[in-house]
mmCIF file of C-alpha atoms and ligand atoms in Angstrom:
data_model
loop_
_atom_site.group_PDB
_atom_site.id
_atom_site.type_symbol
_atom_site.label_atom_id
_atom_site.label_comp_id
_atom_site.label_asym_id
_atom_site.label_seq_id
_atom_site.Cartn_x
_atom_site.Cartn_y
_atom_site.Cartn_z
ATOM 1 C CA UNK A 8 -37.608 20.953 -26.547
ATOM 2 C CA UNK A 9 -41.499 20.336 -26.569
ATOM 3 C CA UNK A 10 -43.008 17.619 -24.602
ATOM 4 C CA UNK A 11 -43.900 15.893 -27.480
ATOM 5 C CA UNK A 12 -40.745 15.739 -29.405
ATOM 6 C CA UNK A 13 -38.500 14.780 -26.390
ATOM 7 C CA UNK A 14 -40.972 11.623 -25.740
ATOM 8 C CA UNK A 15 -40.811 11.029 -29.899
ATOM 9 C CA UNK A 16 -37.187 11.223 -29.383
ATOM 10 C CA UNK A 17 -36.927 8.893 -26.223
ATOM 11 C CA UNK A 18 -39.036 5.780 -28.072
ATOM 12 C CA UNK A 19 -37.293 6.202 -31.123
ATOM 13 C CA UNK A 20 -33.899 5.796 -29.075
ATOM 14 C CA UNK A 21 -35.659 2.656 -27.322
ATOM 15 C CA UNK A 22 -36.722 1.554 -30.566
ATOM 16 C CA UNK A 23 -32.988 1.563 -31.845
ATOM 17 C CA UNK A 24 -31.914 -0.274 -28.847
ATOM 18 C CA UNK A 25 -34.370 -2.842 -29.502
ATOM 19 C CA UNK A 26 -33.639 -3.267 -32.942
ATOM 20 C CA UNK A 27 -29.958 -3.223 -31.902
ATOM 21 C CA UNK A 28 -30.331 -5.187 -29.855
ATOM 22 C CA UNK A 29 -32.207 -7.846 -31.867
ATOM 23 C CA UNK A 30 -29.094 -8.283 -33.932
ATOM 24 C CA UNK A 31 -27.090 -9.859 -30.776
ATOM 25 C CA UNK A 32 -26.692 -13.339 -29.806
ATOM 26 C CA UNK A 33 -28.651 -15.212 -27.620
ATOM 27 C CA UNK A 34 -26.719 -16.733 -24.412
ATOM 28 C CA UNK A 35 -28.515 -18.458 -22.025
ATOM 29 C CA UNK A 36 -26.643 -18.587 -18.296
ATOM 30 C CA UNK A 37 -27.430 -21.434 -16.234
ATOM 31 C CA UNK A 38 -26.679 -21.139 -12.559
ATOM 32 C CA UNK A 39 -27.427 -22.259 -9.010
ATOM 33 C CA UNK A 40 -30.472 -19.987 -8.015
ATOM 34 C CA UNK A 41 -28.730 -19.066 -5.301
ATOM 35 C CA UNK A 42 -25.299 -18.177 -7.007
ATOM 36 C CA UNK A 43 -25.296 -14.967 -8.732
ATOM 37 C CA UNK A 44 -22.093 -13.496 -9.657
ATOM 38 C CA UNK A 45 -21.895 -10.168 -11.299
ATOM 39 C CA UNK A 46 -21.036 -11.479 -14.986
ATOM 40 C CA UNK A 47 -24.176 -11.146 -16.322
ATOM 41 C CA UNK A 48 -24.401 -6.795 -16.743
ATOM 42 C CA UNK A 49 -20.893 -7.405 -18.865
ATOM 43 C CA UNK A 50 -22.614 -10.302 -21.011
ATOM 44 C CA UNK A 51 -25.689 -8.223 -21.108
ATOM 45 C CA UNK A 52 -23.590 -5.424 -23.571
ATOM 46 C CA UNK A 53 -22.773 -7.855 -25.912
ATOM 47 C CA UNK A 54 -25.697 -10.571 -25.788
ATOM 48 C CA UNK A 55 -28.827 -11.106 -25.232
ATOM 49 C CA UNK A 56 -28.860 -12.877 -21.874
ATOM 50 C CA UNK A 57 -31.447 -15.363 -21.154
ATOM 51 C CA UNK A 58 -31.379 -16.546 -17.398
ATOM 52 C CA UNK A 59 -34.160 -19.160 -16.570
ATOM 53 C CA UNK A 60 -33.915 -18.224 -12.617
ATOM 54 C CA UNK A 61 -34.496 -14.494 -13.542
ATOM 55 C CA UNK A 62 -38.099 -13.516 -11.089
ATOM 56 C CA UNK A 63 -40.315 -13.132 -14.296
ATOM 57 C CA UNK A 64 -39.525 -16.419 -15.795
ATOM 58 C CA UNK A 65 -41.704 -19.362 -15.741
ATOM 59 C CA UNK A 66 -40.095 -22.723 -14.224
ATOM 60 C CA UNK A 67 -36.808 -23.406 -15.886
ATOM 61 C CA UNK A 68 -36.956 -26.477 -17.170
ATOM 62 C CA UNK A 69 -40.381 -24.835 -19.580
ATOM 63 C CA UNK A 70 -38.383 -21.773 -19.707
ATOM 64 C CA UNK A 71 -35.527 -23.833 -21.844
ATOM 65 C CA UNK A 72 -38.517 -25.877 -23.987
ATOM 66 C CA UNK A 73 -40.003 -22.064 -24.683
ATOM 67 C CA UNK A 74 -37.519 -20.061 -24.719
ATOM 68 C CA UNK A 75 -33.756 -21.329 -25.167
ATOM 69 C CA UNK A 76 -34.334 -24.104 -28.183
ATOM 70 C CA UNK A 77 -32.214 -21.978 -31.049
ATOM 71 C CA UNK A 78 -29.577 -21.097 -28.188
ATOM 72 C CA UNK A 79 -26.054 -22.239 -29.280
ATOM 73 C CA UNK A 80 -24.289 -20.514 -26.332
ATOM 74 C CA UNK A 81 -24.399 -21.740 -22.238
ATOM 75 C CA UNK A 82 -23.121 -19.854 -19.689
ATOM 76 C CA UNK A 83 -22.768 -22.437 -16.417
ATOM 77 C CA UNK A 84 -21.610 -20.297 -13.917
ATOM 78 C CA UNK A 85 -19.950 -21.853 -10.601
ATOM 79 C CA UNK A 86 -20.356 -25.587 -9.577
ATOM 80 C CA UNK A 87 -24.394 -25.643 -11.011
ATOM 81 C CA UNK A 88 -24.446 -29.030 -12.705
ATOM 82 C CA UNK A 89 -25.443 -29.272 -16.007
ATOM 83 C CA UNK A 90 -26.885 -32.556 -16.750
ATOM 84 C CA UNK A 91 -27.271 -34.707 -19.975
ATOM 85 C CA UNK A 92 -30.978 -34.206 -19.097
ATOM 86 C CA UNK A 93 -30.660 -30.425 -19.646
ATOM 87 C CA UNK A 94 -28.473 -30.639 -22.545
ATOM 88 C CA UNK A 95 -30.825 -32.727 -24.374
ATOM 89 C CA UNK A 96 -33.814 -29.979 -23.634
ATOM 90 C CA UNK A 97 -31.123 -27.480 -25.680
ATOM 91 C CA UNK A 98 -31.198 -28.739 -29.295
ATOM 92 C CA UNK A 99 -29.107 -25.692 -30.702
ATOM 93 C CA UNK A 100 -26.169 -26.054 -28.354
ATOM 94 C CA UNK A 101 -22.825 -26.118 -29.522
ATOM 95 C CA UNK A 102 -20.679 -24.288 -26.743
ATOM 96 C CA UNK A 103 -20.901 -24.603 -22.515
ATOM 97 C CA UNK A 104 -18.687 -21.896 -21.526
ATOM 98 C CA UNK A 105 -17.998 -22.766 -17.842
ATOM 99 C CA UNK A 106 -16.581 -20.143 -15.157
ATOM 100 C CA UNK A 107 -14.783 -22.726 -12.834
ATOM 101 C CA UNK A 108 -11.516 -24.460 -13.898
ATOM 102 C CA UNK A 109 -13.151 -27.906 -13.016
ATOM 103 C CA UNK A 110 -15.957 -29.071 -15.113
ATOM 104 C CA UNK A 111 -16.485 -32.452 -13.112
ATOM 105 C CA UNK A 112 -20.077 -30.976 -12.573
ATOM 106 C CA UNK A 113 -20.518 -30.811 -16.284
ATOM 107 C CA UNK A 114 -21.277 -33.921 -18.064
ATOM 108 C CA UNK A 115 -18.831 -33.370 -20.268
ATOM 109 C CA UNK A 116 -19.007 -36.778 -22.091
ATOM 110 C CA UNK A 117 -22.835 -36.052 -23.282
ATOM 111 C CA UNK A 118 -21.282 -33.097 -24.660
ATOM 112 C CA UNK A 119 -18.603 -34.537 -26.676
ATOM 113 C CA UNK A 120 -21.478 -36.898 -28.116
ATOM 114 C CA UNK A 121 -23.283 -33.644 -29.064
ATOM 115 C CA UNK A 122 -20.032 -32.720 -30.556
ATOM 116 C CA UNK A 123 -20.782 -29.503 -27.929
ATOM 117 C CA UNK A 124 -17.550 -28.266 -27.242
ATOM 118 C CA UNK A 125 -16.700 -27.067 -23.438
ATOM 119 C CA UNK A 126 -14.644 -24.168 -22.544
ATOM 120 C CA UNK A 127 -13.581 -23.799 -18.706
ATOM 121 C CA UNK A 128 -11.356 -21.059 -16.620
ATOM 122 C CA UNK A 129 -8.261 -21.993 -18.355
ATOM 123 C CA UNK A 130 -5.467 -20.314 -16.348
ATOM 124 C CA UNK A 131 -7.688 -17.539 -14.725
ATOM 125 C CA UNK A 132 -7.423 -19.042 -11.361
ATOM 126 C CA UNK A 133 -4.239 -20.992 -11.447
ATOM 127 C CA UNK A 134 -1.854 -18.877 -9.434
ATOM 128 C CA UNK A 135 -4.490 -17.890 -6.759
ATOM 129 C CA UNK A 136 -5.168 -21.685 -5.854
ATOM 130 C CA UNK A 137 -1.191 -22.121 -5.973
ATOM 131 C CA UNK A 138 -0.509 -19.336 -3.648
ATOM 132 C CA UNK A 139 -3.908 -21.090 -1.356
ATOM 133 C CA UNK A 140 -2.637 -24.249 -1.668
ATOM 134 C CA UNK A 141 0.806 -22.675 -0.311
ATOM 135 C CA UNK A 142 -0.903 -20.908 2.457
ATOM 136 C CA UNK A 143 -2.678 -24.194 3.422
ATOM 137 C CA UNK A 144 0.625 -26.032 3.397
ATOM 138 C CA UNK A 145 2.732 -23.523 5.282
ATOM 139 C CA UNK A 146 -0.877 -23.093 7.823
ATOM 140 C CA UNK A 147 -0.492 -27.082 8.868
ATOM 141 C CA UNK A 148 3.362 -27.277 9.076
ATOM 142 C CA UNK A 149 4.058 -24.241 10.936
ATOM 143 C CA UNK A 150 0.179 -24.483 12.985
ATOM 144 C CA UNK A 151 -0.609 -21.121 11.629
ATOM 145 C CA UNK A 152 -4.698 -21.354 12.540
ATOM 146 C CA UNK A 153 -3.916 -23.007 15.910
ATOM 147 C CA UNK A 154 -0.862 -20.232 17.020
ATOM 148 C CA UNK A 155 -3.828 -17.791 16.124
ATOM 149 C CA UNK A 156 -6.058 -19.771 18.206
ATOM 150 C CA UNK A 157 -3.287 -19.713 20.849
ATOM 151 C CA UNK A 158 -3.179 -16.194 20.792
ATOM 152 C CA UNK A 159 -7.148 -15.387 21.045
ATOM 153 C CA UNK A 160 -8.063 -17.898 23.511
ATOM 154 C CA UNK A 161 -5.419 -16.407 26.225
ATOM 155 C CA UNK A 162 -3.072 -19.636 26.348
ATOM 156 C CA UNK A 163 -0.249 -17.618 25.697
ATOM 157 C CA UNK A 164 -0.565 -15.044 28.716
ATOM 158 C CA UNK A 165 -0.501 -18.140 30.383
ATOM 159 C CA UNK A 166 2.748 -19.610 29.185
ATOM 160 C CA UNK A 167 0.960 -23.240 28.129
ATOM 161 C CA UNK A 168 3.213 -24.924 26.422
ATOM 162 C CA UNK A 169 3.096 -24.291 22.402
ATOM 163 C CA UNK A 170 3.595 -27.111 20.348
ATOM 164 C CA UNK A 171 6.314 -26.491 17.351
ATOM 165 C CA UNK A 172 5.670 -26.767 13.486
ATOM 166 C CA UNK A 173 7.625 -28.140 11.163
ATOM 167 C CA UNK A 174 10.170 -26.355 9.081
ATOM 168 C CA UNK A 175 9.235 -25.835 5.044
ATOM 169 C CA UNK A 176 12.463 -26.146 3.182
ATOM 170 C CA UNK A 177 13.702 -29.898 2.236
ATOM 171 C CA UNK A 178 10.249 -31.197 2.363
ATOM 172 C CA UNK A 179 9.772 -33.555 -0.368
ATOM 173 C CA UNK A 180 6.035 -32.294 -1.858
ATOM 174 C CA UNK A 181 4.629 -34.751 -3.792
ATOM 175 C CA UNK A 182 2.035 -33.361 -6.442
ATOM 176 C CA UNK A 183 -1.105 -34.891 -7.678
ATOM 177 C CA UNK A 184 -1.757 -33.662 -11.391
ATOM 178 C CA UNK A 185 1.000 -31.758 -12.876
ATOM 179 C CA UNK A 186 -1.589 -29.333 -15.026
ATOM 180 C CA UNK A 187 -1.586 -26.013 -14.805
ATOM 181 C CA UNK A 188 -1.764 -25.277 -11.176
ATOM 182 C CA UNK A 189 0.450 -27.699 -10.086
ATOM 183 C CA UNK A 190 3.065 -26.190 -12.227
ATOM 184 C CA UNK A 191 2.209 -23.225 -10.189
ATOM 185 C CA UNK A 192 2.652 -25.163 -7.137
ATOM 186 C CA UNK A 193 5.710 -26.417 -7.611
ATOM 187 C CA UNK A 194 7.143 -23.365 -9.087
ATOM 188 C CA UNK A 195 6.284 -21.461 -5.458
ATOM 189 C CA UNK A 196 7.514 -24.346 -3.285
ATOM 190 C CA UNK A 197 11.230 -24.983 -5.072
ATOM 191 C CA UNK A 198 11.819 -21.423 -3.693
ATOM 192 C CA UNK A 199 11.041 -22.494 -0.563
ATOM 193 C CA UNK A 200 13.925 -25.013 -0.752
ATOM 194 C CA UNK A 201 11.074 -28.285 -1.348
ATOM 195 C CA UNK A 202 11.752 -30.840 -3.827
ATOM 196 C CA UNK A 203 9.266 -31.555 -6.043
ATOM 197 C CA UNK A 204 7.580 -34.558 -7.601
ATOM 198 C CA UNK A 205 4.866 -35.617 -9.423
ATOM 199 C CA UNK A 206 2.069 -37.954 -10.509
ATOM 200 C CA UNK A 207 0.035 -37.672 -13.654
ATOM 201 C CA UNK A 208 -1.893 -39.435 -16.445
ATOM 202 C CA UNK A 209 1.365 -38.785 -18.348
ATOM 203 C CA UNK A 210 4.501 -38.239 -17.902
ATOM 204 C CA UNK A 211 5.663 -34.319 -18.610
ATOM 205 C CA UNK A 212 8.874 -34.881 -21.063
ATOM 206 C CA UNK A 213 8.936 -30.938 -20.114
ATOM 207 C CA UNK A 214 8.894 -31.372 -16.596
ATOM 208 C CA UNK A 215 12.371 -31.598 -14.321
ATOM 209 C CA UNK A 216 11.030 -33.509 -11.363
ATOM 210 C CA UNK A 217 11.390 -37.070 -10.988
ATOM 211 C CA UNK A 218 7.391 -38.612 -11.926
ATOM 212 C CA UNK A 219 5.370 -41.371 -10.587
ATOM 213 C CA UNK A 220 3.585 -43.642 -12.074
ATOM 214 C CA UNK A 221 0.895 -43.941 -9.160
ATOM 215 C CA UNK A 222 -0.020 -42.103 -6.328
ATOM 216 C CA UNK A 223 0.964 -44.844 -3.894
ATOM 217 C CA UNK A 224 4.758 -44.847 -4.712
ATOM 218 C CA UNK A 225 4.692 -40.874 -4.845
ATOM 219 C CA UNK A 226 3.297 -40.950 -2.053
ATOM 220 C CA UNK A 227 6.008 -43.207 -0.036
ATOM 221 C CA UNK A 228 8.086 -40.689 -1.204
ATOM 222 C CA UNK A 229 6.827 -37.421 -0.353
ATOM 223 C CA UNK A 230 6.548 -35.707 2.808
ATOM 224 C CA UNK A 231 3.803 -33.843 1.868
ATOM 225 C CA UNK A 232 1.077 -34.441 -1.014
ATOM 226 C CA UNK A 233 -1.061 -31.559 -3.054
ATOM 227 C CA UNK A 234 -4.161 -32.915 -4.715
ATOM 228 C CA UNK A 235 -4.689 -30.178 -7.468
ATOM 229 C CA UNK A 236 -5.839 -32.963 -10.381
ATOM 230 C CA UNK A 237 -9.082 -32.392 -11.882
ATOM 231 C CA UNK A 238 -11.989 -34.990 -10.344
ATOM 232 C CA UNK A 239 -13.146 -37.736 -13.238
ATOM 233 C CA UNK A 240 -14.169 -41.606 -12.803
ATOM 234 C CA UNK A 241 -10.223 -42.154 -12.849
ATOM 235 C CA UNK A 242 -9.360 -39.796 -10.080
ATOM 236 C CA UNK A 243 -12.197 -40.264 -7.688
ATOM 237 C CA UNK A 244 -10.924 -41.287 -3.830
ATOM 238 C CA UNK A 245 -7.376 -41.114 -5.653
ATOM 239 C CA UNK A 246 -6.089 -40.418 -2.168
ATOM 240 C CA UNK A 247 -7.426 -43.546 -0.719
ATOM 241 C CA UNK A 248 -6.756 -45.351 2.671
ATOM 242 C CA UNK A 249 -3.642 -47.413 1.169
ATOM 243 C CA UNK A 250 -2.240 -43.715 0.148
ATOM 244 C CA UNK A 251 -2.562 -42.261 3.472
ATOM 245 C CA UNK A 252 -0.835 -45.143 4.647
ATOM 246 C CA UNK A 253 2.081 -44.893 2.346
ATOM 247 C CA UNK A 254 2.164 -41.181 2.917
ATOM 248 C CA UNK A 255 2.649 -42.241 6.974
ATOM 249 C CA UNK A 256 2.249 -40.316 10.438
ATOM 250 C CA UNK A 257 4.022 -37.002 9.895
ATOM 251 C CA UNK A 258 2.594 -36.741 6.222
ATOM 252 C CA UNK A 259 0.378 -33.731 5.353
ATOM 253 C CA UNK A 260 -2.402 -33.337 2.369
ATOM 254 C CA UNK A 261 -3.287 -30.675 1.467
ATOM 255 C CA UNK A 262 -6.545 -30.802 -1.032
ATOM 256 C CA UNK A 263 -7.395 -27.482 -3.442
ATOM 257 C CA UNK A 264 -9.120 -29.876 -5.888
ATOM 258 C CA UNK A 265 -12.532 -31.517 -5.109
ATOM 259 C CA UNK A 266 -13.684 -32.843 -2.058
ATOM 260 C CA UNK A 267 -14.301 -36.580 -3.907
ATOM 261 C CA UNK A 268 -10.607 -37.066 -4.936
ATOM 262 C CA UNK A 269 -10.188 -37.879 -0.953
ATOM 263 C CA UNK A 270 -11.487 -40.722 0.796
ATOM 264 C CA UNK A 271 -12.829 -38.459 3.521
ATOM 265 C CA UNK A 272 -14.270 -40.975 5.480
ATOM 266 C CA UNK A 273 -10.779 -42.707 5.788
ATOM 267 C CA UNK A 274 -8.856 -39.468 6.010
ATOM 268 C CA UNK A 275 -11.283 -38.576 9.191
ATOM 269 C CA UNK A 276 -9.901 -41.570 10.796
ATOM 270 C CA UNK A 277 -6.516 -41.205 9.806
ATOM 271 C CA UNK A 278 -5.959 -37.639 11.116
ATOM 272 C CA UNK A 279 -8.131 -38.780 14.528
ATOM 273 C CA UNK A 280 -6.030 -42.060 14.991
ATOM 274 C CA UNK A 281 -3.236 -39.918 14.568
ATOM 275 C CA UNK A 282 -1.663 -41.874 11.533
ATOM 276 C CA UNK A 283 -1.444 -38.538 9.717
ATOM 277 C CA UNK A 284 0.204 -35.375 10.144
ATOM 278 C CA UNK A 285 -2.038 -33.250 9.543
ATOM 279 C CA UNK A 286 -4.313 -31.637 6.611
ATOM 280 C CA UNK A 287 -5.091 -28.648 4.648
ATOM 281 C CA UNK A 288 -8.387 -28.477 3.207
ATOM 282 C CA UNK A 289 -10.087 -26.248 1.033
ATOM 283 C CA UNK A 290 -12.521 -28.733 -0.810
ATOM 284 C CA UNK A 291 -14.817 -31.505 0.605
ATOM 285 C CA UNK A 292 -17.050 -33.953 -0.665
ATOM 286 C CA UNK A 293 -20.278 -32.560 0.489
ATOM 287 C CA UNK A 294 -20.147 -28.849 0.653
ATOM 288 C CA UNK A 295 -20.653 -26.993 2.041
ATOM 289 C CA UNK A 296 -21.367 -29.802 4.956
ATOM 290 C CA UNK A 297 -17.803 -30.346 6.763
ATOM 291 C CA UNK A 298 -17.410 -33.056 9.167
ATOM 292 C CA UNK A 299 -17.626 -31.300 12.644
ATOM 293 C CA UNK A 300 -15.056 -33.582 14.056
ATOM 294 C CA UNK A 301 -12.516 -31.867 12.002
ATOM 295 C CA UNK A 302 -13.659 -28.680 13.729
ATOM 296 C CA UNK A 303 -11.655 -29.789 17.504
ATOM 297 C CA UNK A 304 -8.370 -30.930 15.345
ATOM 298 C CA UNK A 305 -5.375 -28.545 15.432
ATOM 299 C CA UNK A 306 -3.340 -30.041 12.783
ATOM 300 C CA UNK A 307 -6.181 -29.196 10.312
ATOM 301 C CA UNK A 308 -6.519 -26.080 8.233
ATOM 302 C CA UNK A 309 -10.509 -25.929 6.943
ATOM 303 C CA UNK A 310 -11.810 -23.587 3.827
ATOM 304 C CA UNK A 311 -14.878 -23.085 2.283
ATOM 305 C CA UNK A 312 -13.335 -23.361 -1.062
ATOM 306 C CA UNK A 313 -12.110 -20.317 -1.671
ATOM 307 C CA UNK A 314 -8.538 -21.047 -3.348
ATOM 308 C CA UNK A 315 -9.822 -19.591 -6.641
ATOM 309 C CA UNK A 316 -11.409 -16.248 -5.809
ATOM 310 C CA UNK A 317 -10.006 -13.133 -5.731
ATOM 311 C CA UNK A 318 -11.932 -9.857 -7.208
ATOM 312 C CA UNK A 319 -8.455 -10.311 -9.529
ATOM 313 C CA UNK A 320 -8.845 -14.006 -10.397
ATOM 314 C CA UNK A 321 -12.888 -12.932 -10.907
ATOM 315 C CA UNK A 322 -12.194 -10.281 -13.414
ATOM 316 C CA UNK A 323 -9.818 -12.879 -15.175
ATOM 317 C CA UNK A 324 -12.540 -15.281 -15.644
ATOM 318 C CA UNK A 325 -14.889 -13.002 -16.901
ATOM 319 C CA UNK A 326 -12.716 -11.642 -19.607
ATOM 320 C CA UNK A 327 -12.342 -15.258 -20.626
ATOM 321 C CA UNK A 328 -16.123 -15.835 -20.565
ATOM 322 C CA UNK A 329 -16.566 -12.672 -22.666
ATOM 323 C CA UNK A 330 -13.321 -14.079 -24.774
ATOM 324 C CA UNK A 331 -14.874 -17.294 -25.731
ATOM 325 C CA UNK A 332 -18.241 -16.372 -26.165
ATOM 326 C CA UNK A 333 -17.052 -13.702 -28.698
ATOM 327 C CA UNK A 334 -14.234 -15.534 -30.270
ATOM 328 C CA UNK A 335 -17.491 -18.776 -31.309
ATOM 329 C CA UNK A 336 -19.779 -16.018 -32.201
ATOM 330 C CA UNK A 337 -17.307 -14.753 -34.807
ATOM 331 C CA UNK A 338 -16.165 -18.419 -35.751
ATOM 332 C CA UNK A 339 -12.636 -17.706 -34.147
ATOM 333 C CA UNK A 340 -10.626 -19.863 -32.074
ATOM 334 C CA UNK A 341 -11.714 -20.281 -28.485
ATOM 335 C CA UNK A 342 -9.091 -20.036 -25.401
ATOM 336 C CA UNK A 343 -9.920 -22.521 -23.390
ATOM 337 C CA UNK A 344 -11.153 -25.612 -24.418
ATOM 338 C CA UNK A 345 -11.410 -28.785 -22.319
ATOM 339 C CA UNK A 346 -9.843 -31.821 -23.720
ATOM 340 C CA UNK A 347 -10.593 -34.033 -20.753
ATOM 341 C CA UNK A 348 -10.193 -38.166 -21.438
HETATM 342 O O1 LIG B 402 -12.988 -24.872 -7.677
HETATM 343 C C1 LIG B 402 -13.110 -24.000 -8.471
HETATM 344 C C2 LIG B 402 -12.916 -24.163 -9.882
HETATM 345 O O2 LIG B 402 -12.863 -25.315 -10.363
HETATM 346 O O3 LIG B 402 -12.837 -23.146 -10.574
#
């Protein structure tokens, strides 16, 4: 082929592309500038993908005034928070499509009163934090981290004196929002011989194990608590001081929801007093700051919130993303909305 005609040839396929690619959607991703996750190339072959932290784009706060103002689609991917101030600089928006299962960082309520609805991870993640928040459990009781400690640090070779765990089956786990990983939760831990029970907003007429009204009574009668509620105004420090209490000296949390539904500061005390059992704990209040006193305590399991991801539970979430964003563009019913009070 002459020179000529293979050049004619290559801008008339760019051309196409362009126009092509005029005809898609626009979808604007809003993320931590620091958090890239590998969704966009897979949105990028069915939208147009507008990121305001991409190199060539001005600041983003004039890149959304410029650039984003017909943009009915969001994209928040990870824990970025997207604020009533940055909703209000998007006056096309009608759908935040969020990666995480918790949208506390989204302010969701500016969005209902924008009639913007909010779509989140639905059920992508749900068994990997279950079988985490397993691990963690199982890690305190039977001093999983601190045998491996054991092991590295030599105290073994010389026969210092191991301190036993505690066995799993016929603990009474007490679990703190009932949704959809909690089901997973307790699903795993009956067949580890636990009884189950429950606190909620509501209870689950569904649901076989005995519910509590408040977290206080379930926890006077649980050996072991699982925070996996979602964080609101309601649920903030839900596991407070007067919990811990009631949950007494050989009680364990373990915590795969968000740092703030502890009272850290009290739970600190509480497992260096010695008025806890112990903790597992893959959220915290201030990440990725963790207290360093909780780094010299052996009945504590530490993770840098992690529960959800797997490259399996990843490639969940971004067929969901993809889902959504493809089910609103074709006015078809989304998968996961929130319907948070
Ligand atoms: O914590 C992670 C999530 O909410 O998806």
């Amino acid at each position: 082929m002459a020179v000529q005609e293979s050049s004619d040839l290559e801008s008339f396929a760019q051309n196409q592309v362009q126009s092509d690619q005029d005809h898609l959607p626009l979808v604007l991703v809003h993320r931590l500038p620091s958090f890239d996750i590998p969704l966009t190339p897979l949105l990028q072959s069915h939208f147009i993908v507008l990121d305001p932290h991409h190199s060539s784009h001005s600041p983003p706060n004039s890149f959304l005034y410029s650039q984003a103002q017909s943009v009915r689609a969001l994209v928040v991917y990870g824990p970025c928070p997207l604020t009533a101030d940055t909703i209000r600089l998007l006056p096309s928006l009608e759908l935040v499509v969020a990666t995480s299962a918790g949208v506390d960082h989204i302010d969701v309520s500016e969005c209902r009163l924008r009639g913007i609805t909010v779509t989140n991870a639905g059920d992508a993640f749900s068994e990997d934090v279950a079988d985490y928040a397993v691990a963690l459990l199982v890690g305190v009781l039977r001093r999983l981290t601190a045998a491996d400690r054991y092991v590295r640090s030599g105290l073994w070779r010389l026969n210092v004196e191991y301190p036993l765990g505690s066995k799993i089956g016929g603990k009474r786990v007490g679990i703190v929002g009932l949704g959809r990983i909690g089901s997973e939760v307790a699903k795993r831990l009956m067949a580890f011989g636990c009884s189950i029970a429950y606190n909620s907003r509501k209870k689950k007429p569904s649901v076989p194990y005995p519910y509590f009204a408040n977290v206080y009574d379930l926890a006077t009668n649980s050996d072991v608590l699982v925070v996996c509620c979602a964080l609101t105004s309601a649920t903030h420090h839900i596991i407070s001081r007067e919990v811990m209490k009631a949950l007494g000296k050989e009680g364990v949390l373990i915590n795969v929801g968000r740092g703030a539904l502890v009272d850290e500061k009290e739970l600190f005390q509480f497992l260096t007093r010695g008025e806890i059992g112990g903790a597992g704990l893959d959220v915290f209040e201030n990440e990725p700051d963790v207290p360093r006193e909780l780094f010299t305590l052996d009945n504590v399991v530490l993770s840098p919130h992690k529960a959800v991801l797997t490259p399996e539970s990843l490639e969940s979430v971004f067929q969901l993303v993809l889902a959504n964003l493809k089910a609103f563009f074709s006015n078809k019913p989304l998968m996961s909305v929130v319907h948070q009070e």
